[in-house]
Amino acid sequence: NAGVTQTPKFRVLKTGQSMTLLCAQDMNHEYMYWYRQDPGMGLRLIHYSVGEGTTAKGEVPDGYNVSRLKKQNFLLGLESAAPSQTSVYFCASMNPYLEQYFGPGTRLTVT
Amino acid sequence: KQEVTQIPAALSVPEGENLVLNCSFTDSAIYNLQWFRQDPGKGLTSLLLIQSSQREQTSGRLNASLDKSSGRSTLYIAASQPGDSATYLCAVRDGATNKLIFGTGTLLAVQP
């Protein structure tokens, strides 16, 4: 049981490039989330999903897109990266008791 | 709007000391409260989850309490060890929005 996994662990992009972050969970959870963590700002919700085929906007959705084609996977896309998107990105899933489990994070730098 | 505050922002204690971390929230309408640990450069590890109907939860040397009416939770760590050094985050699941709202954390250093 791997829990929540994220790939890649690190990535450096140039401004304007695109990329996709992959999150996978093997706990059969319906709810999945993408957060970003920045110094002094805590964790902020980007997008979330309440089940396969669904997505919804969180607190800071601009510049990001997501897809949940399979229940176990939640993808976060950056179409045109900007330096303001330099951050650590965390994926999470939630069990029926409303307890969230987090992945190890992806450290993204946009130059 | 729900806001979560953690005090102190940083804490340094000698090994073996018992300590208390504080978390306060502005709206008592919550589903639950969750305490996490985050090591440098790592993800968040769930420590304890307290449902809104519960008063406390215990796991090993950790005990978390919840007083919903006063908007407060405490995380008690007994007999602290250097391995407990990390950032501790509390988060409430807001009853109005169903979102998990995080505090900014307490950075704990346990000195050997």
PDB file of C-alpha atoms in Angstrom:
ATOM      1  CA  ASN A   1       0.000   0.000   0.000  1.00  0.00           C
ATOM      2  CA  ALA A   2       1.945   3.022  -1.295  1.00  0.00           C
ATOM      3  CA  GLY A   3      -0.607   5.652  -0.210  1.00  0.00           C
ATOM      4  CA  VAL A   4      -0.338   8.861  -2.223  1.00  0.00           C
ATOM      5  CA  THR A   5       2.523   9.139  -4.690  1.00  0.00           C
ATOM      6  CA  GLN A   6       3.609  12.054  -6.865  1.00  0.00           C
ATOM      7  CA  THR A   7       5.808  12.312  -9.934  1.00  0.00           C
ATOM      8  CA  PRO A   8       8.147  13.974 -10.590  1.00  0.00           C
ATOM      9  CA  LYS A   9       9.826  14.933  -7.297  1.00  0.00           C
ATOM     10  CA  PHE A  10      11.680  17.887  -8.784  1.00  0.00           C
ATOM     11  CA  ARG A  11      11.352  19.899 -11.975  1.00  0.00           C
ATOM     12  CA  VAL A  12      12.834  23.051 -13.445  1.00  0.00           C
ATOM     13  CA  LEU A  13      10.911  24.826 -16.206  1.00  0.00           C
ATOM     14  CA  LYS A  14      11.520  27.903 -18.271  1.00  0.00           C
ATOM     15  CA  THR A  15       8.838  30.566 -18.456  1.00  0.00           C
ATOM     16  CA  GLY A  16       6.208  29.590 -20.987  1.00  0.00           C
ATOM     17  CA  GLN A  17       6.882  25.860 -20.904  1.00  0.00           C
ATOM     18  CA  SER A  18       4.173  23.379 -19.984  1.00  0.00           C
ATOM     19  CA  MET A  19       4.159  20.312 -17.771  1.00  0.00           C
ATOM     20  CA  THR A  20       1.900  17.839 -16.006  1.00  0.00           C
ATOM     21  CA  LEU A  21       2.221  16.661 -12.434  1.00  0.00           C
ATOM     22  CA  LEU A  22       0.863  13.199 -11.715  1.00  0.00           C
ATOM     23  CA  CYS A  23      -0.736  12.104  -8.472  1.00  0.00           C
ATOM     24  CA  ALA A  24      -1.760   8.521  -7.781  1.00  0.00           C
ATOM     25  CA  GLN A  25      -3.463   6.931  -4.770  1.00  0.00           C
ATOM     26  CA  ASP A  26      -4.139   3.267  -4.063  1.00  0.00           C
ATOM     27  CA  MET A  27      -6.626   3.714  -1.218  1.00  0.00           C
ATOM     28  CA  ASN A  28      -9.742   3.885  -3.399  1.00  0.00           C
ATOM     29  CA  HIS A  29     -10.525   7.398  -2.159  1.00  0.00           C
ATOM     30  CA  GLU A  30     -13.116   9.456  -3.984  1.00  0.00           C
ATOM     31  CA  TYR A  31     -11.799  12.890  -3.040  1.00  0.00           C
ATOM     32  CA  MET A  32      -8.448  14.183  -4.281  1.00  0.00           C
ATOM     33  CA  TYR A  33      -6.780  17.589  -3.966  1.00  0.00           C
ATOM     34  CA  TRP A  34      -3.917  19.688  -5.286  1.00  0.00           C
ATOM     35  CA  TYR A  35      -2.259  22.270  -2.992  1.00  0.00           C
ATOM     36  CA  ARG A  36       0.688  24.571  -3.291  1.00  0.00           C
ATOM     37  CA  GLN A  37       2.869  25.529  -0.340  1.00  0.00           C
ATOM     38  CA  ASP A  38       4.769  28.785  -0.286  1.00  0.00           C
ATOM     39  CA  PRO A  39       6.837  30.313   2.544  1.00  0.00           C
ATOM     40  CA  GLY A  40       4.725  32.489   4.806  1.00  0.00           C
ATOM     41  CA  MET A  41       1.489  31.596   2.978  1.00  0.00           C
ATOM     42  CA  GLY A  42       0.847  28.087   4.171  1.00  0.00           C
ATOM     43  CA  LEU A  43      -0.987  25.539   2.050  1.00  0.00           C
ATOM     44  CA  ARG A  44      -3.453  26.825  -0.514  1.00  0.00           C
ATOM     45  CA  LEU A  45      -5.945  24.704  -2.428  1.00  0.00           C
ATOM     46  CA  ILE A  46      -5.601  24.861  -6.225  1.00  0.00           C
ATOM     47  CA  HIS A  47      -8.186  22.362  -7.495  1.00  0.00           C
ATOM     48  CA  TYR A  48      -9.984  19.333  -6.166  1.00  0.00           C
ATOM     49  CA  SER A  49     -12.092  16.403  -7.323  1.00  0.00           C
ATOM     50  CA  VAL A  50     -14.973  14.635  -5.602  1.00  0.00           C
ATOM     51  CA  GLY A  51     -14.832  11.592  -7.849  1.00  0.00           C
ATOM     52  CA  GLU A  52     -13.803  10.199 -11.202  1.00  0.00           C
ATOM     53  CA  GLY A  53     -14.620  12.607 -14.012  1.00  0.00           C
ATOM     54  CA  THR A  54     -15.179  15.607 -11.705  1.00  0.00           C
ATOM     55  CA  THR A  55     -13.039  18.654 -10.952  1.00  0.00           C
ATOM     56  CA  ALA A  56     -13.629  21.911  -9.105  1.00  0.00           C
ATOM     57  CA  LYS A  57     -11.720  25.136  -8.447  1.00  0.00           C
ATOM     58  CA  GLY A  58     -10.083  25.856  -5.145  1.00  0.00           C
ATOM     59  CA  GLU A  59      -8.614  29.014  -3.721  1.00  0.00           C
ATOM     60  CA  VAL A  60      -5.895  29.695  -6.337  1.00  0.00           C
ATOM     61  CA  PRO A  61      -6.897  27.954  -9.613  1.00  0.00           C
ATOM     62  CA  ASP A  62      -5.631  30.484 -12.166  1.00  0.00           C
ATOM     63  CA  GLY A  63      -2.892  29.166 -14.465  1.00  0.00           C
ATOM     64  CA  TYR A  64      -3.636  25.516 -13.644  1.00  0.00           C
ATOM     65  CA  ASN A  65      -5.844  22.819 -15.112  1.00  0.00           C
ATOM     66  CA  VAL A  66      -6.678  19.385 -13.761  1.00  0.00           C
ATOM     67  CA  SER A  67      -8.151  16.114 -14.939  1.00  0.00           C
ATOM     68  CA  ARG A  68      -9.471  13.029 -13.153  1.00  0.00           C
ATOM     69  CA  LEU A  69      -9.983  10.445 -15.871  1.00  0.00           C
ATOM     70  CA  LYS A  70      -9.365   7.545 -13.503  1.00  0.00           C
ATOM     71  CA  LYS A  71     -10.348   7.339  -9.854  1.00  0.00           C
ATOM     72  CA  GLN A  72      -6.791   6.641  -8.714  1.00  0.00           C
ATOM     73  CA  ASN A  73      -5.129   9.473 -10.672  1.00  0.00           C
ATOM     74  CA  PHE A  74      -5.369  13.258 -10.456  1.00  0.00           C
ATOM     75  CA  LEU A  75      -3.303  15.296 -12.908  1.00  0.00           C
ATOM     76  CA  LEU A  76      -2.276  18.937 -12.499  1.00  0.00           C
ATOM     77  CA  GLY A  77      -1.265  20.820 -15.623  1.00  0.00           C
ATOM     78  CA  LEU A  78       0.546  24.080 -16.178  1.00  0.00           C
ATOM     79  CA  GLU A  79      -0.026  25.248 -19.752  1.00  0.00           C
ATOM     80  CA  SER A  80       2.356  28.211 -19.719  1.00  0.00           C
ATOM     81  CA  ALA A  81       4.537  28.295 -16.632  1.00  0.00           C
ATOM     82  CA  ALA A  82       5.300  31.586 -14.870  1.00  0.00           C
ATOM     83  CA  PRO A  83       7.887  32.360 -12.166  1.00  0.00           C
ATOM     84  CA  SER A  84       4.979  32.943  -9.745  1.00  0.00           C
ATOM     85  CA  GLN A  85       4.231  29.233 -10.020  1.00  0.00           C
ATOM     86  CA  THR A  86       7.549  28.333  -8.395  1.00  0.00           C
ATOM     87  CA  SER A  87       6.379  26.379  -5.361  1.00  0.00           C
ATOM     88  CA  VAL A  88       6.083  22.993  -3.735  1.00  0.00           C
ATOM     89  CA  TYR A  89       2.994  21.136  -4.935  1.00  0.00           C
ATOM     90  CA  PHE A  90       1.236  18.571  -2.794  1.00  0.00           C
ATOM     91  CA  CYS A  91      -1.449  16.118  -3.767  1.00  0.00           C
ATOM     92  CA  ALA A  92      -3.801  14.645  -1.194  1.00  0.00           C
ATOM     93  CA  SER A  93      -6.676  12.219  -0.992  1.00  0.00           C
ATOM     94  CA  MET A  94      -9.382  11.883   1.626  1.00  0.00           C
ATOM     95  CA  ASN A  95     -11.047   8.842   3.194  1.00  0.00           C
ATOM     96  CA  PRO A  96     -14.759   8.605   4.076  1.00  0.00           C
ATOM     97  CA  TYR A  97     -13.971   9.831   7.628  1.00  0.00           C
ATOM     98  CA  LEU A  98     -12.721  13.132   6.154  1.00  0.00           C
ATOM     99  CA  GLU A  99      -9.091  12.396   6.976  1.00  0.00           C
ATOM    100  CA  GLN A 100      -6.619  13.666   4.376  1.00  0.00           C
ATOM    101  CA  TYR A 101      -3.450  11.914   3.324  1.00  0.00           C
ATOM    102  CA  PHE A 102      -0.677  13.774   1.528  1.00  0.00           C
ATOM    103  CA  GLY A 103       1.899  12.824  -1.051  1.00  0.00           C
ATOM    104  CA  PRO A 104       5.613  13.654  -0.727  1.00  0.00           C
ATOM    105  CA  GLY A 105       5.421  16.760  -2.909  1.00  0.00           C
ATOM    106  CA  THR A 106       6.888  18.093  -6.148  1.00  0.00           C
ATOM    107  CA  ARG A 107       9.340  20.976  -5.990  1.00  0.00           C
ATOM    108  CA  LEU A 108       8.884  23.123  -9.095  1.00  0.00           C
ATOM    109  CA  THR A 109      11.130  25.995 -10.115  1.00  0.00           C
ATOM    110  CA  VAL A 110      10.197  28.274 -13.009  1.00  0.00           C
ATOM    111  CA  THR A 111      13.013  30.461 -14.323  1.00  0.00           C
TER     112      THR A 111
ATOM    113  CA  LYS B   1     -14.221  33.303   6.789  1.00  0.00           C
ATOM    114  CA  GLN B   2     -12.534  30.562   8.800  1.00  0.00           C
ATOM    115  CA  GLU B   3      -9.038  31.410   9.975  1.00  0.00           C
ATOM    116  CA  VAL B   4      -6.626  29.137  11.796  1.00  0.00           C
ATOM    117  CA  THR B   5      -3.815  30.441  13.978  1.00  0.00           C
ATOM    118  CA  GLN B   6      -0.955  28.553  15.587  1.00  0.00           C
ATOM    119  CA  ILE B   7       1.057  29.906  18.461  1.00  0.00           C
ATOM    120  CA  PRO B   8       3.960  29.917  18.944  1.00  0.00           C
ATOM    121  CA  ALA B   9       5.446  30.056  15.455  1.00  0.00           C
ATOM    122  CA  ALA B  10       8.611  28.419  16.755  1.00  0.00           C
ATOM    123  CA  LEU B  11       9.525  26.545  19.899  1.00  0.00           C
ATOM    124  CA  SER B  12      12.793  25.094  21.194  1.00  0.00           C
ATOM    125  CA  VAL B  13      12.830  22.698  24.141  1.00  0.00           C
ATOM    126  CA  PRO B  14      15.352  20.339  25.757  1.00  0.00           C
ATOM    127  CA  GLU B  15      14.936  16.614  25.245  1.00  0.00           C
ATOM    128  CA  GLY B  16      12.578  14.915  27.674  1.00  0.00           C
ATOM    129  CA  GLU B  17      10.349  17.921  28.257  1.00  0.00           C
ATOM    130  CA  ASN B  18       6.575  17.708  27.881  1.00  0.00           C
ATOM    131  CA  LEU B  19       5.195  20.396  25.589  1.00  0.00           C
ATOM    132  CA  VAL B  20       1.955  21.836  24.241  1.00  0.00           C
ATOM    133  CA  LEU B  21       1.291  23.276  20.803  1.00  0.00           C
ATOM    134  CA  ASN B  22      -1.717  25.527  20.360  1.00  0.00           C
ATOM    135  CA  CYS B  23      -4.181  25.945  17.512  1.00  0.00           C
ATOM    136  CA  SER B  24      -7.152  28.314  17.420  1.00  0.00           C
ATOM    137  CA  PHE B  25      -9.875  28.767  14.827  1.00  0.00           C
ATOM    138  CA  THR B  26     -12.437  31.515  14.373  1.00  0.00           C
ATOM    139  CA  ASP B  27     -15.582  29.575  13.445  1.00  0.00           C
ATOM    140  CA  SER B  28     -16.734  26.718  15.652  1.00  0.00           C
ATOM    141  CA  ALA B  29     -18.727  25.123  12.801  1.00  0.00           C
ATOM    142  CA  ILE B  30     -16.213  22.485  11.809  1.00  0.00           C
ATOM    143  CA  TYR B  31     -16.418  18.827  10.773  1.00  0.00           C
ATOM    144  CA  ASN B  32     -13.075  17.859  12.267  1.00  0.00           C
ATOM    145  CA  LEU B  33      -9.571  18.998  13.128  1.00  0.00           C
ATOM    146  CA  GLN B  34      -6.417  17.280  11.933  1.00  0.00           C
ATOM    147  CA  TRP B  35      -2.844  17.598  13.223  1.00  0.00           C
ATOM    148  CA  PHE B  36       0.007  17.000  10.787  1.00  0.00           C
ATOM    149  CA  ARG B  37       3.765  16.777  11.005  1.00  0.00           C
ATOM    150  CA  GLN B  38       6.011  18.051   8.214  1.00  0.00           C
ATOM    151  CA  ASP B  39       9.725  17.330   8.086  1.00  0.00           C
ATOM    152  CA  PRO B  40      11.948  19.651   6.012  1.00  0.00           C
ATOM    153  CA  GLY B  41      11.525  19.013   2.303  1.00  0.00           C
ATOM    154  CA  LYS B  42       8.897  16.337   2.921  1.00  0.00           C
ATOM    155  CA  GLY B  43       5.151  15.933   2.710  1.00  0.00           C
ATOM    156  CA  LEU B  44       2.601  16.122   5.510  1.00  0.00           C
ATOM    157  CA  THR B  45       2.098  13.134   7.776  1.00  0.00           C
ATOM    158  CA  SER B  46      -1.240  12.852   9.533  1.00  0.00           C
ATOM    159  CA  LEU B  47      -0.802  12.507  13.301  1.00  0.00           C
ATOM    160  CA  LEU B  48      -4.297  12.720  14.748  1.00  0.00           C
ATOM    161  CA  LEU B  49      -7.823  13.396  13.543  1.00  0.00           C
ATOM    162  CA  ILE B  50     -10.471  14.643  15.972  1.00  0.00           C
ATOM    163  CA  GLN B  51     -14.066  14.608  14.780  1.00  0.00           C
ATOM    164  CA  SER B  52     -16.264  17.524  15.854  1.00  0.00           C
ATOM    165  CA  SER B  53     -18.129  15.285  18.317  1.00  0.00           C
ATOM    166  CA  GLN B  54     -14.933  14.181  20.046  1.00  0.00           C
ATOM    167  CA  ARG B  55     -12.973  15.885  22.822  1.00  0.00           C
ATOM    168  CA  GLU B  56      -9.580  14.234  22.368  1.00  0.00           C
ATOM    169  CA  GLN B  57      -7.531  11.635  20.554  1.00  0.00           C
ATOM    170  CA  THR B  58      -4.368   9.847  21.608  1.00  0.00           C
ATOM    171  CA  SER B  59      -1.598   8.116  19.696  1.00  0.00           C
ATOM    172  CA  GLY B  60       1.475   7.001  21.602  1.00  0.00           C
ATOM    173  CA  ARG B  61       3.113  10.072  23.179  1.00  0.00           C
ATOM    174  CA  LEU B  62       0.723  12.424  21.404  1.00  0.00           C
ATOM    175  CA  ASN B  63      -2.584  13.666  22.747  1.00  0.00           C
ATOM    176  CA  ALA B  64      -4.776  16.169  20.939  1.00  0.00           C
ATOM    177  CA  SER B  65      -7.756  17.905  22.484  1.00  0.00           C
ATOM    178  CA  LEU B  66     -10.563  19.862  20.899  1.00  0.00           C
ATOM    179  CA  ASP B  67     -12.762  22.535  22.477  1.00  0.00           C
ATOM    180  CA  LYS B  68     -15.069  23.519  19.648  1.00  0.00           C
ATOM    181  CA  SER B  69     -17.012  26.120  21.589  1.00  0.00           C
ATOM    182  CA  SER B  70     -13.882  28.129  22.353  1.00  0.00           C
ATOM    183  CA  GLY B  71     -12.288  27.436  18.971  1.00  0.00           C
ATOM    184  CA  ARG B  72      -9.166  25.792  20.381  1.00  0.00           C
ATOM    185  CA  SER B  73      -7.125  22.637  20.047  1.00  0.00           C
ATOM    186  CA  THR B  74      -3.914  21.595  21.736  1.00  0.00           C
ATOM    187  CA  LEU B  75      -1.353  18.975  20.785  1.00  0.00           C
ATOM    188  CA  TYR B  76       0.444  17.571  23.803  1.00  0.00           C
ATOM    189  CA  ILE B  77       3.757  15.790  23.225  1.00  0.00           C
ATOM    190  CA  ALA B  78       5.071  13.816  26.173  1.00  0.00           C
ATOM    191  CA  ALA B  79       8.754  13.157  26.845  1.00  0.00           C
ATOM    192  CA  SER B  80       9.945  14.961  23.711  1.00  0.00           C
ATOM    193  CA  GLN B  81      12.777  13.493  21.623  1.00  0.00           C
ATOM    194  CA  PRO B  82      15.093  15.035  19.005  1.00  0.00           C
ATOM    195  CA  GLY B  83      13.211  12.983  16.399  1.00  0.00           C
ATOM    196  CA  ASP B  84      10.099  15.034  17.188  1.00  0.00           C
ATOM    197  CA  SER B  85      11.759  18.074  15.622  1.00  0.00           C
ATOM    198  CA  ALA B  86       9.561  19.163  12.705  1.00  0.00           C
ATOM    199  CA  THR B  87       6.875  21.650  11.754  1.00  0.00           C
ATOM    200  CA  TYR B  88       3.470  20.832  13.207  1.00  0.00           C
ATOM    201  CA  LEU B  89       0.397  21.982  11.323  1.00  0.00           C
ATOM    202  CA  CYS B  90      -3.195  21.982  12.414  1.00  0.00           C
ATOM    203  CA  ALA B  91      -6.063  22.149   9.962  1.00  0.00           C
ATOM    204  CA  VAL B  92      -9.832  22.374  10.395  1.00  0.00           C
ATOM    205  CA  ARG B  93     -12.413  21.108   7.936  1.00  0.00           C
ATOM    206  CA  ASP B  94     -14.702  24.066   7.706  1.00  0.00           C
ATOM    207  CA  GLY B  95     -18.394  23.293   8.147  1.00  0.00           C
ATOM    208  CA  ALA B  96     -19.559  25.948   5.684  1.00  0.00           C
ATOM    209  CA  THR B  97     -17.229  25.231   2.766  1.00  0.00           C
ATOM    210  CA  ASN B  98     -16.051  21.644   3.503  1.00  0.00           C
ATOM    211  CA  LYS B  99     -12.516  22.898   2.806  1.00  0.00           C
ATOM    212  CA  LEU B 100      -9.472  22.031   4.914  1.00  0.00           C
ATOM    213  CA  ILE B 101      -8.107  25.303   6.306  1.00  0.00           C
ATOM    214  CA  PHE B 102      -4.512  25.211   7.523  1.00  0.00           C
ATOM    215  CA  GLY B 103      -2.644  27.138  10.143  1.00  0.00           C
ATOM    216  CA  THR B 104       0.868  28.342   9.325  1.00  0.00           C
ATOM    217  CA  GLY B 105       2.486  25.869  11.688  1.00  0.00           C
ATOM    218  CA  THR B 106       4.748  25.661  14.710  1.00  0.00           C
ATOM    219  CA  LEU B 107       8.408  24.852  14.083  1.00  0.00           C
ATOM    220  CA  LEU B 108       9.550  22.604  16.920  1.00  0.00           C
ATOM    221  CA  ALA B 109      13.181  21.954  17.753  1.00  0.00           C
ATOM    222  CA  VAL B 110      13.998  19.413  20.472  1.00  0.00           C
ATOM    223  CA  GLN B 111      17.567  19.845  21.672  1.00  0.00           C
ATOM    224  CA  PRO B 112      19.515  16.696  22.684  1.00  0.00           C
TER     225      PRO B 112
END
